[in-house]
Amino acid sequence: MEFVQFHPTSLFGTNILITEGARGEGGYLVNVKGERYMERHAPHLMELGPRDIVARATQREIDEGRGFEGQYIHLDLRHLGREKIMDHLPGIRQIAMDFAGIDPILNPIPIQPAQHYSMGGIPTNVDGETPLSGLYAAGECACVSVHGANRLGGNSLLETLVLGARAGRKAASNVKGEKEGFNPLAFQKQSETFQSSLRERSSGKGEESCFRLRGELKTVMTNQVGIFRRESDLLSANEKIKELKERFGRIGIKQKKLAFNNEWIQYLELEGMLHVAEVITEGALARKESRGSHFRTDYPERDDEHWLRHTLAHKTPEGARLEYKEVTITNYPPKERTY
Amino acid sequence: MIKTPTFFLKIKRYHPEKDPPCWMEAFKVETRKGMNLLEALLRIQDEQDGTLSFRYSCRGAVCGSCAMMVNGELVLACRTPVGGMLEETTLIEPLPFFPVIRDLIVDMSPLFEHFRKIEPYLHGKPVMPEREHIMTEEERKAIDPYIQCILCGICFGVCPAFNREAPFFGPAILAKAFRFLLDPRDRRDKEILESVNHHQGVWGCNTVFQCVKVCPKEVPPTHAIVKMRRKILKYQLASLFSRFSSLCRISSK
């Protein structure tokens, strides 16, 4: 779960995705000094470098004071001309106009890197089966391990078009065959826990509120478990997540019924976010190397000898317990990345 | 620090279990630069009233969930900046002509029932596997305006025909039918025209172009409707003509 992909170009402020296609068509990334800074980071590929490299380069420009207003970079499409922009990137133009009030034909688009995709997820086989019999996963929440430590643009299609269908077919055929080991009571019990948990929550006083805790979690994950990671930050993030988990227990919910209960939805989402944040942080703390999207400023090199392996996290009352699994290498062994 | 302007809103609320079930409620939100209406509503839900209900998902004008009526106009909340609405209190109401379920959430099942009826997916012609479906750039461009639809329901909320009778297919659905009619890869042709050739289809439209005016994605449903009417008439004329000429042949024998 420590492999979280950051997309280099999201619209500054709203973080709506500005497609890679904008650079594919020939867009430039420019800092406040007017430099195409990718020249320093990937001189051969420039703006078309891999996502992790362009995202890190862009964040570094901003962190080192070469961003606009200290916060963003320009994605300049103006030299492509009106016709090409209107014909090839009409959606991007509309987004920039609607959400930033900027027409890319006339002005550069303000962008910043943003969290984009989780390479990690619930471990599944190619048929969507998880270690928990009867539970299937497909899509971003799943991890079939087709993306390694860094998904390539467009490869989510594999999950939406292929693996989703495979999981559905497998689930259907397993139900027909009444596969052994499936325990319907487990799901029934979970549903009862769900209902009684709402009753319990809605009777409490509620000194804490979801949106405040969510805001604090967002800040700590962005600042300390983001594009650049280091031990001291990860340790302090871990502490903060523990504190938030403890405060989470004091959240109260006013509405007692299930229909349109936004508070209850927010509560459940936050619970999931806290667990996921913990697993990401623990995994990132343990992985003392840099690989794909996971970058440690204190361990900037890839270390295949110790870390060419999958992290598996298990939920325990004390928090996440990590285990490791060997990687199956098929046709393409990892090699040094030079661009 | 400069104080940010305050955004005043009045929201039409609805909860069937309350007495009265319908009421108007005033809220105010501190704004920030570039704030949009969805953000303002989310802040109210977070900080002031957790029971305020509305739909949203993508926050980027692609999912079509947050359509609502703002000062009498139909918009997507996520791409409506509050900056232009700070002078007076802004009135927020649910999408009209659909039954309200809770606050700003309406029952959109009429839209989706009609949507299912036109089988809105490619019914492909048989192809050679190695060539698949080849489409020219011109053919793609012809479909383009109709592909943009996000099923937000805004066009239904201004449609006099849908207001008159819920069984009317609605602008978005007819535009979608036209999209498949135009698609050279789809084997249906007559079938699509037959499915819209009635008063709940293309003939129910008042051709007042309201849907074309309000569509947040610039889909032109009325254009699609008019073009389908023409095609239907052409078909009917052609079959009338062939019947007439065969009749002439018989009588001359």
Coordinates of C-alpha atoms in Angstrom, one line a residue:
Chain A
M1 CA 0.0 0.0 0.0
E2 CA 3.0 2.3 0.2
F3 CA 2.9 2.6 -3.6
V4 CA 0.7 5.6 -4.1
Q5 CA 0.9 7.2 -7.5
F6 CA 1.0 11.0 -7.8
H7 CA -0.1 12.5 -11.1
P8 CA 2.2 15.4 -12.2
T9 CA -0.6 17.6 -13.5
S10 CA -3.8 18.4 -11.6
L11 CA -5.5 21.7 -11.8
F12 CA -4.3 23.9 -8.9
G13 CA -6.9 24.4 -6.2
T14 CA -9.5 21.7 -7.2
N15 CA -7.0 19.0 -8.2
I16 CA -9.1 17.9 -11.1
L17 CA -6.9 15.8 -13.4
I18 CA -5.3 17.4 -16.5
T19 CA -4.7 14.5 -18.7
E20 CA -1.2 13.3 -19.7
G21 CA -2.5 13.9 -23.3
A22 CA -1.9 17.7 -22.7
R23 CA 1.8 17.0 -22.6
G24 CA 1.5 14.2 -25.2
E25 CA 0.3 16.8 -27.6
G26 CA 3.4 18.9 -26.8
G27 CA 2.5 21.0 -23.7
Y28 CA 5.4 22.5 -21.8
L29 CA 5.9 22.5 -18.0
V30 CA 7.4 25.9 -17.0
N31 CA 8.5 27.3 -13.6
V32 CA 8.3 30.9 -12.4
K33 CA 11.7 31.7 -14.0
G34 CA 10.3 30.6 -17.4
E35 CA 12.4 27.4 -17.5
R36 CA 11.3 24.1 -18.9
Y37 CA 12.7 22.4 -15.7
M38 CA 12.3 18.8 -17.0
E39 CA 15.5 19.6 -18.9
R40 CA 17.3 19.1 -15.6
H41 CA 15.4 15.9 -14.6
A42 CA 14.8 13.9 -17.7
P43 CA 16.6 15.6 -20.6
H44 CA 15.7 13.0 -23.2
L45 CA 12.1 12.6 -22.4
M46 CA 11.4 16.1 -21.0
E47 CA 7.7 16.5 -20.2
L48 CA 7.0 12.9 -21.4
G49 CA 9.0 11.3 -18.5
P50 CA 7.3 8.7 -16.3
R51 CA 4.7 10.0 -13.9
D52 CA 6.7 9.6 -10.7
I53 CA 9.7 11.4 -12.2
V54 CA 7.7 14.4 -13.5
A55 CA 5.7 14.5 -10.3
R56 CA 8.8 14.6 -8.1
A57 CA 10.5 17.2 -10.4
T58 CA 7.4 19.4 -10.3
Q59 CA 7.0 19.1 -6.5
R60 CA 10.8 19.9 -6.1
E61 CA 10.4 23.1 -8.2
I62 CA 7.5 24.2 -6.0
D63 CA 9.3 23.2 -2.7
E64 CA 12.5 25.1 -3.8
G65 CA 10.6 28.3 -4.5
R66 CA 10.4 28.2 -8.2
G67 CA 6.6 27.8 -8.3
F68 CA 4.1 30.6 -9.1
E69 CA 2.9 32.3 -5.9
G70 CA 5.0 29.6 -4.2
Q71 CA 2.4 26.9 -5.0
Y72 CA 2.0 25.9 -8.6
I73 CA 3.6 25.4 -12.0
H74 CA 2.4 26.4 -15.4
L75 CA 1.4 23.9 -18.1
D76 CA 1.7 25.9 -21.2
L77 CA -0.3 24.8 -24.3
R78 CA -0.4 28.2 -26.1
H79 CA 2.2 27.2 -28.7
L80 CA 0.0 24.3 -29.8
G81 CA -2.4 26.9 -31.3
R82 CA -6.2 27.3 -31.1
E83 CA -7.0 24.6 -33.7
K84 CA -5.0 21.8 -32.1
I85 CA -6.3 22.6 -28.6
M86 CA -9.9 22.8 -29.8
D87 CA -9.6 19.6 -31.8
H88 CA -7.5 17.4 -29.5
L89 CA -8.0 18.8 -26.0
P90 CA -11.5 20.3 -25.9
G91 CA -12.2 18.7 -22.5
I92 CA -9.1 20.0 -20.9
R93 CA -9.9 23.5 -22.2
Q94 CA -13.4 23.3 -20.7
I95 CA -12.1 22.1 -17.3
A96 CA -9.5 24.9 -17.2
M97 CA -12.2 27.5 -18.1
D98 CA -14.9 26.1 -15.7
F99 CA -12.7 25.5 -12.7
A100 CA -9.8 27.9 -13.0
G101 CA -11.3 30.7 -15.2
I102 CA -8.5 30.2 -17.7
D103 CA -8.6 29.6 -21.4
P104 CA -5.5 27.5 -22.3
I105 CA -5.4 29.0 -25.8
L106 CA -4.6 32.4 -24.2
N107 CA -3.0 31.5 -20.8
P108 CA -1.0 28.7 -19.2
I109 CA -2.8 26.3 -16.9
P110 CA -1.8 26.4 -13.2
I111 CA -1.1 22.9 -12.1
Q112 CA 0.3 20.9 -9.1
P113 CA 0.9 17.2 -8.5
A114 CA -1.9 15.3 -6.9
Q115 CA -2.6 11.9 -5.4
H116 CA -3.9 9.8 -8.2
Y117 CA -3.9 6.0 -7.9
S118 CA -3.2 3.2 -5.4
M119 CA -1.0 0.4 -6.8
G120 CA -1.6 -1.5 -3.6
G121 CA -5.0 -2.9 -2.5
I122 CA -6.8 -6.0 -1.4
P123 CA -4.7 -9.0 -2.7
T124 CA -6.5 -10.9 -5.4
N125 CA -5.7 -13.6 -7.9
V126 CA -6.5 -13.0 -11.6
D127 CA -10.1 -14.0 -10.9
G128 CA -10.7 -11.4 -8.2
E129 CA -10.6 -13.9 -5.4
T130 CA -9.3 -12.6 -2.1
P131 CA -7.9 -14.5 0.9
L132 CA -11.4 -14.2 2.5
S133 CA -13.6 -16.8 0.8
G134 CA -16.6 -15.2 -0.8
L135 CA -15.1 -11.7 -1.0
Y136 CA -14.1 -10.6 -4.5
A137 CA -12.2 -7.4 -5.4
A138 CA -11.5 -5.7 -8.8
G139 CA -10.4 -2.3 -9.8
E140 CA -8.3 0.2 -7.9
C141 CA -9.2 -1.3 -4.6
A142 CA -7.7 -4.6 -5.7
C143 CA -4.0 -5.5 -6.1
V144 CA -3.5 -8.3 -8.7
S145 CA 0.1 -7.0 -9.0
V146 CA -0.1 -6.1 -12.7
H147 CA 1.2 -2.5 -12.0
G148 CA 4.2 -3.2 -9.9
A149 CA 5.3 -0.1 -8.0
N150 CA 4.2 2.3 -10.6
R151 CA 1.1 2.0 -12.9
L152 CA 1.5 3.2 -16.5
G153 CA -1.1 5.6 -17.8
G154 CA -4.0 3.8 -19.4
N155 CA -3.4 0.5 -17.7
S156 CA -6.4 0.8 -15.4
L157 CA -8.4 -0.2 -18.4
L158 CA -7.1 -3.7 -17.8
E159 CA -8.9 -3.6 -14.4
T160 CA -12.1 -2.1 -15.6
L161 CA -12.5 -4.2 -18.8
V162 CA -10.8 -7.5 -18.0
L163 CA -10.4 -8.1 -14.3
G164 CA -13.9 -6.8 -13.3
A165 CA -15.5 -9.2 -15.8
R166 CA -13.3 -12.1 -14.6
A167 CA -14.1 -11.4 -10.9
G168 CA -17.8 -11.3 -11.8
R169 CA -17.7 -14.6 -13.7
K170 CA -15.7 -16.3 -11.0
A171 CA -18.1 -15.1 -8.3
A172 CA -21.1 -16.4 -10.3
S173 CA -19.5 -19.8 -11.0
N174 CA -18.4 -20.2 -7.4
V175 CA -21.9 -19.5 -6.1
K176 CA -23.3 -22.1 -8.5
G177 CA -20.8 -24.7 -7.3
E178 CA -21.3 -23.7 -3.6
K179 CA -17.6 -23.7 -3.1
E180 CA -16.6 -25.0 0.3
G181 CA -15.3 -22.7 3.0
F182 CA -17.8 -19.9 2.2
N183 CA -19.4 -18.7 5.4
P184 CA -22.7 -16.7 4.8
L185 CA -22.9 -16.1 8.6
A186 CA -19.7 -14.0 8.5
F187 CA -21.5 -11.5 6.2
Q188 CA -24.7 -11.6 8.2
K189 CA -22.7 -10.9 11.4
Q190 CA -21.0 -8.0 9.8
S191 CA -24.3 -6.5 8.8
E192 CA -25.6 -6.8 12.4
T193 CA -22.4 -5.2 13.7
F194 CA -23.0 -2.4 11.1
Q195 CA -26.5 -1.7 12.4
S196 CA -25.6 -1.8 16.1
S197 CA -22.6 0.4 15.5
L198 CA -24.9 3.1 14.2
R199 CA -27.2 2.8 17.2
E200 CA -24.2 3.1 19.5
R201 CA -22.7 6.0 17.7
S202 CA -26.0 8.0 17.6
S203 CA -26.4 7.7 21.4
G204 CA -23.0 9.1 22.2
K205 CA -22.3 12.8 23.0
G206 CA -20.0 13.3 20.1
E207 CA -17.1 15.7 21.2
E208 CA -15.4 15.1 17.8
S209 CA -16.6 15.7 14.3
C210 CA -15.7 13.7 11.1
F211 CA -14.8 16.7 9.0
R212 CA -12.2 18.0 11.4
L213 CA -10.5 14.7 11.8
R214 CA -10.6 14.2 8.0
G215 CA -9.0 17.6 7.5
E216 CA -6.2 16.8 9.9
L217 CA -5.6 13.4 8.3
K218 CA -5.5 15.0 4.9
T219 CA -2.9 17.5 6.0
V220 CA -0.6 15.0 7.7
M221 CA -0.8 12.5 4.7
T222 CA 0.0 15.3 2.2
N223 CA 2.8 16.8 4.2
Q224 CA 4.5 13.7 5.6
V225 CA 3.5 10.7 3.5
G226 CA 3.3 12.3 0.1
I227 CA 5.7 12.5 -2.9
F228 CA 8.8 12.8 -0.7
R229 CA 9.1 10.6 2.4
R230 CA 11.6 10.3 5.2
E231 CA 11.8 8.5 8.5
S232 CA 11.3 11.4 10.8
D233 CA 8.1 12.5 8.9
L234 CA 6.8 9.0 8.7
L235 CA 7.2 8.5 12.4
S236 CA 5.5 11.7 13.3
A237 CA 2.6 10.8 10.8
N238 CA 2.3 7.5 12.5
E239 CA 1.9 9.2 15.9
K240 CA -0.7 11.5 14.4
I241 CA -2.7 8.7 12.9
K242 CA -2.8 6.9 16.2
E243 CA -4.1 10.1 17.9
L244 CA -6.8 10.5 15.2
K245 CA -7.8 6.8 15.6
E246 CA -8.3 7.4 19.3
R247 CA -10.3 10.6 18.8
F248 CA -12.3 8.8 16.1
G249 CA -13.9 6.8 19.0
R250 CA -15.5 10.0 20.3
I251 CA -17.4 11.0 17.2
G252 CA -21.1 11.2 17.6
I253 CA -23.8 10.9 14.9
K254 CA -27.1 12.8 15.2
Q255 CA -29.2 10.9 12.7
K256 CA -30.4 7.5 13.8
K257 CA -31.9 6.2 10.5
L258 CA -30.0 4.6 7.6
A259 CA -31.6 6.5 4.7
F260 CA -29.6 9.5 3.5
N261 CA -27.5 9.4 6.6
N262 CA -24.6 11.5 5.4
E263 CA -23.0 11.6 8.8
W264 CA -22.9 7.8 8.9
I265 CA -21.4 7.6 5.4
Q266 CA -18.7 10.1 6.4
Y267 CA -18.0 8.2 9.5
L268 CA -17.5 4.9 7.7
E269 CA -15.4 6.5 5.0
L270 CA -13.2 8.2 7.6
E271 CA -12.8 4.8 9.4
G272 CA -11.5 3.3 6.2
M273 CA -9.3 6.3 5.5
L274 CA -7.6 5.9 8.9
H275 CA -6.9 2.2 8.4
V276 CA -5.5 2.9 4.9
A277 CA -3.4 5.8 6.0
E278 CA -1.9 3.6 8.7
V279 CA -1.1 0.8 6.3
I280 CA 0.5 3.2 3.8
T281 CA 2.6 4.9 6.5
E282 CA 3.7 1.7 8.1
G283 CA 4.6 0.2 4.7
A284 CA 6.5 3.3 3.7
L285 CA 8.4 3.5 7.0
A286 CA 9.5 -0.1 6.7
R287 CA 10.5 0.1 3.1
K288 CA 14.0 1.6 3.3
E289 CA 14.5 2.1 -0.4
S290 CA 13.0 4.1 -3.3
R291 CA 11.1 2.2 -5.9
G292 CA 8.5 3.4 -8.5
S293 CA 6.1 5.8 -6.8
H294 CA 7.6 5.3 -3.3
F295 CA 10.4 7.8 -2.8
R296 CA 12.5 8.0 0.4
T297 CA 14.8 11.1 0.5
D298 CA 16.8 9.2 3.1
Y299 CA 17.1 6.0 1.0
P300 CA 17.0 7.3 -2.6
E301 CA 18.3 4.1 -4.3
R302 CA 16.4 1.0 -5.3
D303 CA 17.5 -2.0 -3.3
D304 CA 16.5 -5.2 -5.0
E305 CA 18.5 -7.4 -2.7
H306 CA 16.3 -6.5 0.3
W307 CA 13.2 -5.0 -1.1
L308 CA 12.2 -6.7 -4.3
R309 CA 9.1 -8.0 -2.5
H310 CA 5.5 -7.3 -1.8
T311 CA 4.3 -5.9 1.5
L312 CA 1.2 -7.6 3.0
A313 CA -0.5 -5.8 5.9
H314 CA -2.8 -7.6 8.4
K315 CA -5.2 -5.8 10.7
T316 CA -4.6 -6.4 14.4
P317 CA -6.0 -4.7 17.5
E318 CA -2.5 -3.1 17.9
G319 CA -2.5 -1.8 14.3
A320 CA -1.0 -3.1 11.1
R321 CA 1.2 -6.2 11.1
L322 CA 3.5 -6.4 8.0
E323 CA 4.6 -9.5 6.2
Y324 CA 6.4 -9.9 2.9
K325 CA 6.0 -12.0 -0.2
E326 CA 8.5 -12.8 -3.0
V327 CA 7.9 -11.2 -6.4
T328 CA 7.4 -13.4 -9.4
I329 CA 9.5 -12.0 -12.2
T330 CA 8.5 -13.0 -15.7
N331 CA 9.7 -11.4 -18.9
Y332 CA 10.9 -8.0 -17.7
P333 CA 13.3 -8.0 -14.7
P334 CA 13.6 -4.5 -13.1
K335 CA 16.5 -2.5 -14.3
E336 CA 18.0 0.9 -13.8
R337 CA 15.8 3.8 -15.0
T338 CA 17.7 6.4 -17.0
Y339 CA 15.9 9.0 -19.0
Chain B
M1 CA -6.1 39.5 7.0
I2 CA -8.9 40.5 4.6
K3 CA -12.2 39.1 5.6
T4 CA -13.6 36.9 2.8
P5 CA -17.2 37.7 1.7
T6 CA -20.1 35.7 3.0
F7 CA -22.3 33.7 0.8
F8 CA -26.0 33.7 1.8
L9 CA -28.3 30.9 0.6
K10 CA -31.8 29.8 1.1
I11 CA -32.4 26.1 0.5
K12 CA -35.7 24.3 -0.2
R13 CA -35.7 21.4 2.2
Y14 CA -37.9 18.3 2.1
H15 CA -38.2 15.4 4.6
P16 CA -41.4 13.3 4.3
E17 CA -41.4 12.3 8.0
K18 CA -41.3 15.9 9.2
D19 CA -44.2 18.3 9.8
P20 CA -44.4 20.3 7.6
P21 CA -42.4 18.1 5.2
C22 CA -41.3 21.1 3.1
W23 CA -39.7 24.2 4.3
M24 CA -37.2 27.0 3.3
E25 CA -34.0 27.3 5.4
A26 CA -31.4 30.0 5.3
F27 CA -27.6 29.3 5.7
K28 CA -24.5 31.4 5.3
V29 CA -21.0 30.3 4.4
E30 CA -17.6 32.1 4.6
T31 CA -16.2 31.9 1.0
R32 CA -12.7 31.4 -0.3
K33 CA -11.3 32.6 -3.6
G34 CA -12.7 30.4 -6.5
M35 CA -15.2 28.6 -4.3
N36 CA -18.0 26.7 -6.1
L37 CA -21.5 26.0 -5.0
L38 CA -20.9 22.3 -4.3
E39 CA -18.0 23.2 -2.0
A40 CA -20.3 25.6 -0.2
L41 CA -23.0 22.9 0.2
L42 CA -20.4 20.4 1.5
R43 CA -19.3 23.0 4.1
I44 CA -22.8 23.4 5.3
Q45 CA -23.2 19.6 5.5
D46 CA -19.9 19.3 7.4
E47 CA -20.1 22.2 9.8
Q48 CA -23.7 23.3 10.2
D49 CA -26.3 20.7 9.3
G50 CA -25.4 17.0 8.7
T51 CA -28.9 16.3 7.5
L52 CA -28.7 18.5 4.4
S53 CA -29.0 16.0 1.5
F54 CA -27.8 16.4 -2.1
R55 CA -26.1 14.2 -4.6
Y56 CA -22.5 14.6 -5.8
S57 CA -19.6 12.5 -6.8
C58 CA -16.8 13.6 -9.1
R59 CA -16.6 17.4 -8.3
G60 CA -15.4 18.0 -11.8
A61 CA -18.5 18.2 -14.1
V62 CA -18.2 14.6 -15.5
C63 CA -20.6 12.5 -13.3
G64 CA -23.7 14.6 -13.6
S65 CA -24.9 14.0 -10.0
C66 CA -25.2 17.6 -8.7
A67 CA -27.7 19.2 -11.0
M68 CA -30.0 21.6 -9.2
M69 CA -31.9 24.9 -9.6
V70 CA -30.1 28.0 -8.6
N71 CA -32.0 31.3 -8.7
G72 CA -34.3 29.7 -11.2
E73 CA -31.6 28.4 -13.5
L74 CA -30.5 24.8 -13.9
V75 CA -26.8 24.2 -13.2
L76 CA -24.3 21.6 -12.0
A77 CA -23.4 22.8 -8.5
C78 CA -19.7 21.8 -8.9
R79 CA -19.0 24.2 -11.8
T80 CA -21.0 27.1 -10.5
P81 CA -18.7 29.7 -8.8
V82 CA -20.3 31.4 -5.8
G83 CA -18.3 34.6 -6.7
G84 CA -21.0 35.9 -8.9
M85 CA -23.8 35.3 -6.4
L86 CA -22.6 37.3 -3.4
E87 CA -24.8 40.4 -3.8
E88 CA -28.1 38.8 -2.7
T89 CA -29.4 35.6 -1.1
T90 CA -29.2 32.7 -3.5
L91 CA -32.2 30.4 -3.8
I92 CA -31.4 26.7 -4.2
E93 CA -34.1 24.2 -5.2
P94 CA -34.1 20.6 -6.5
L95 CA -34.3 19.8 -10.2
P96 CA -37.9 20.4 -11.3
F97 CA -40.4 17.9 -12.8
F98 CA -38.9 14.9 -11.0
P99 CA -40.4 13.7 -7.6
V100 CA -38.3 14.9 -4.7
I101 CA -37.0 12.3 -2.3
R102 CA -35.1 14.4 0.2
D103 CA -34.0 18.0 0.1
L104 CA -32.1 18.4 -3.2
I105 CA -32.3 14.7 -4.2
V106 CA -34.9 13.8 -6.8
D107 CA -36.1 10.5 -8.1
M108 CA -34.5 10.2 -11.5
S109 CA -36.0 6.7 -12.3
P110 CA -38.1 8.1 -15.2
L111 CA -34.9 9.1 -16.9
F112 CA -33.2 5.8 -16.4
E113 CA -36.3 3.8 -17.4
H114 CA -36.4 5.5 -20.7
F115 CA -32.7 5.2 -21.0
R116 CA -33.0 1.4 -20.7
K117 CA -35.7 1.2 -23.3
I118 CA -33.4 2.5 -26.1
E119 CA -30.7 -0.1 -25.2
P120 CA -28.0 2.5 -25.0
Y121 CA -25.0 0.4 -26.0
L122 CA -23.4 -0.6 -29.2
H123 CA -25.2 -3.3 -31.2
G124 CA -22.2 -4.0 -33.3
K125 CA -22.3 -5.2 -36.9
P126 CA -20.5 -8.5 -37.4
V127 CA -16.8 -7.7 -38.2
M128 CA -13.6 -9.4 -39.3
P129 CA -11.8 -9.8 -36.0
E130 CA -8.5 -8.6 -37.5
R131 CA -10.0 -5.4 -38.7
E132 CA -12.5 -4.7 -35.9
H133 CA -14.7 -1.6 -36.3
I134 CA -13.0 1.0 -38.5
M135 CA -14.4 4.5 -38.1
T136 CA -13.4 7.6 -40.1
E137 CA -12.5 10.8 -38.3
E138 CA -15.6 12.5 -39.9
E139 CA -17.9 9.7 -38.6
R140 CA -16.4 10.1 -35.1
K141 CA -16.8 13.9 -35.2
A142 CA -20.4 13.6 -36.2
I143 CA -21.2 11.6 -33.0
D144 CA -19.0 13.7 -30.8
P145 CA -21.6 16.3 -29.6
Y146 CA -24.0 13.5 -28.6
I147 CA -21.3 11.5 -26.7
Q148 CA -20.8 14.3 -24.2
C149 CA -24.1 13.7 -22.3
I150 CA -23.6 12.9 -18.6
L151 CA -27.2 12.1 -17.8
C152 CA -27.5 14.9 -15.3
G153 CA -31.2 15.5 -16.0
I154 CA -30.9 19.2 -16.5
C155 CA -32.6 19.0 -19.9
F156 CA -35.5 17.1 -18.4
G157 CA -36.0 20.0 -15.9
V158 CA -36.7 22.5 -18.7
C159 CA -38.6 20.2 -21.1
P160 CA -42.2 21.2 -21.5
A161 CA -43.0 17.8 -23.0
F162 CA -41.6 15.9 -20.0
N163 CA -43.4 18.3 -17.7
R164 CA -46.7 17.6 -19.5
E165 CA -46.3 13.8 -19.3
A166 CA -43.6 11.7 -17.6
P167 CA -43.7 8.9 -20.2
F168 CA -42.1 11.3 -22.7
F169 CA -38.6 9.9 -23.4
G170 CA -36.9 13.2 -22.6
P171 CA -34.2 15.2 -24.5
A172 CA -31.1 13.3 -23.3
I173 CA -32.6 9.9 -24.2
L174 CA -33.5 11.0 -27.7
A175 CA -30.1 12.5 -28.2
K176 CA -28.6 9.2 -27.1
A177 CA -30.8 7.2 -29.5
F178 CA -29.6 9.5 -32.3
R179 CA -26.0 8.9 -31.3
F180 CA -26.4 5.2 -32.0
L181 CA -28.3 5.9 -35.2
L182 CA -25.3 7.9 -36.4
D183 CA -22.8 5.3 -35.4
P184 CA -21.7 3.4 -38.5
R185 CA -20.7 0.4 -36.2
D186 CA -24.2 0.0 -34.9
R187 CA -26.4 -2.5 -36.9
R188 CA -29.7 -1.0 -35.8
D189 CA -31.2 1.6 -38.0
K190 CA -34.9 1.1 -38.6
E191 CA -35.1 -0.3 -35.1
I192 CA -33.9 2.9 -33.5
L193 CA -36.2 5.0 -35.6
E194 CA -39.2 2.8 -34.8
S195 CA -38.4 3.0 -31.1
V196 CA -38.7 6.8 -31.1
N197 CA -41.5 7.1 -33.7
H198 CA -44.4 8.0 -31.4
H199 CA -45.7 10.8 -29.2
Q200 CA -43.6 9.8 -26.3
G201 CA -40.6 9.9 -28.6
V202 CA -39.6 12.4 -31.3
W203 CA -43.2 13.6 -32.0
G204 CA -43.8 14.7 -28.4
C205 CA -41.1 17.4 -28.6
N206 CA -42.2 21.0 -28.7
T207 CA -39.0 22.0 -30.5
V208 CA -38.5 25.0 -28.2
F209 CA -34.7 24.3 -27.9
Q210 CA -34.8 24.8 -24.1
C211 CA -32.7 21.7 -23.7
V212 CA -30.0 22.9 -26.2
K213 CA -29.8 26.2 -24.3
V214 CA -29.2 24.7 -20.8
C215 CA -27.1 21.6 -21.5
P216 CA -23.9 21.9 -19.4
K217 CA -22.1 19.7 -21.9
E218 CA -23.4 21.5 -25.0
V219 CA -25.3 18.5 -26.3
P220 CA -28.0 19.6 -28.8
P221 CA -31.0 17.2 -28.3
T222 CA -33.5 19.2 -30.4
H223 CA -31.2 18.9 -33.4
A224 CA -31.1 15.2 -33.0
I225 CA -34.9 15.0 -32.6
V226 CA -35.5 17.1 -35.8
K227 CA -33.1 15.0 -37.8
M228 CA -34.7 11.8 -36.6
R229 CA -38.2 13.2 -37.6
R230 CA -36.9 13.9 -41.1
K231 CA -35.4 10.4 -41.4
I232 CA -38.7 8.8 -40.3
L233 CA -40.7 10.9 -42.8
K234 CA -38.2 9.9 -45.5
Y235 CA -38.6 6.3 -44.7
Q236 CA -42.4 6.6 -44.7
L237 CA -42.4 8.5 -48.0
A238 CA -40.2 5.9 -49.6
S239 CA -42.4 3.0 -48.5
L240 CA -45.5 4.9 -49.6
F241 CA -43.9 5.5 -52.9
S242 CA -42.9 1.9 -53.4
R243 CA -46.4 0.7 -52.4
F244 CA -47.9 3.2 -54.8
S245 CA -45.7 2.1 -57.7
S246 CA -46.4 -1.6 -57.1
L247 CA -50.1 -0.8 -57.0
C248 CA -49.7 1.0 -60.4
R249 CA -47.9 -2.0 -61.8
I250 CA -50.7 -4.4 -60.6
S251 CA -53.5 -2.2 -62.1
S252 CA -51.7 -1.8 -65.4
K253 CA -51.5 -5.6 -65.8

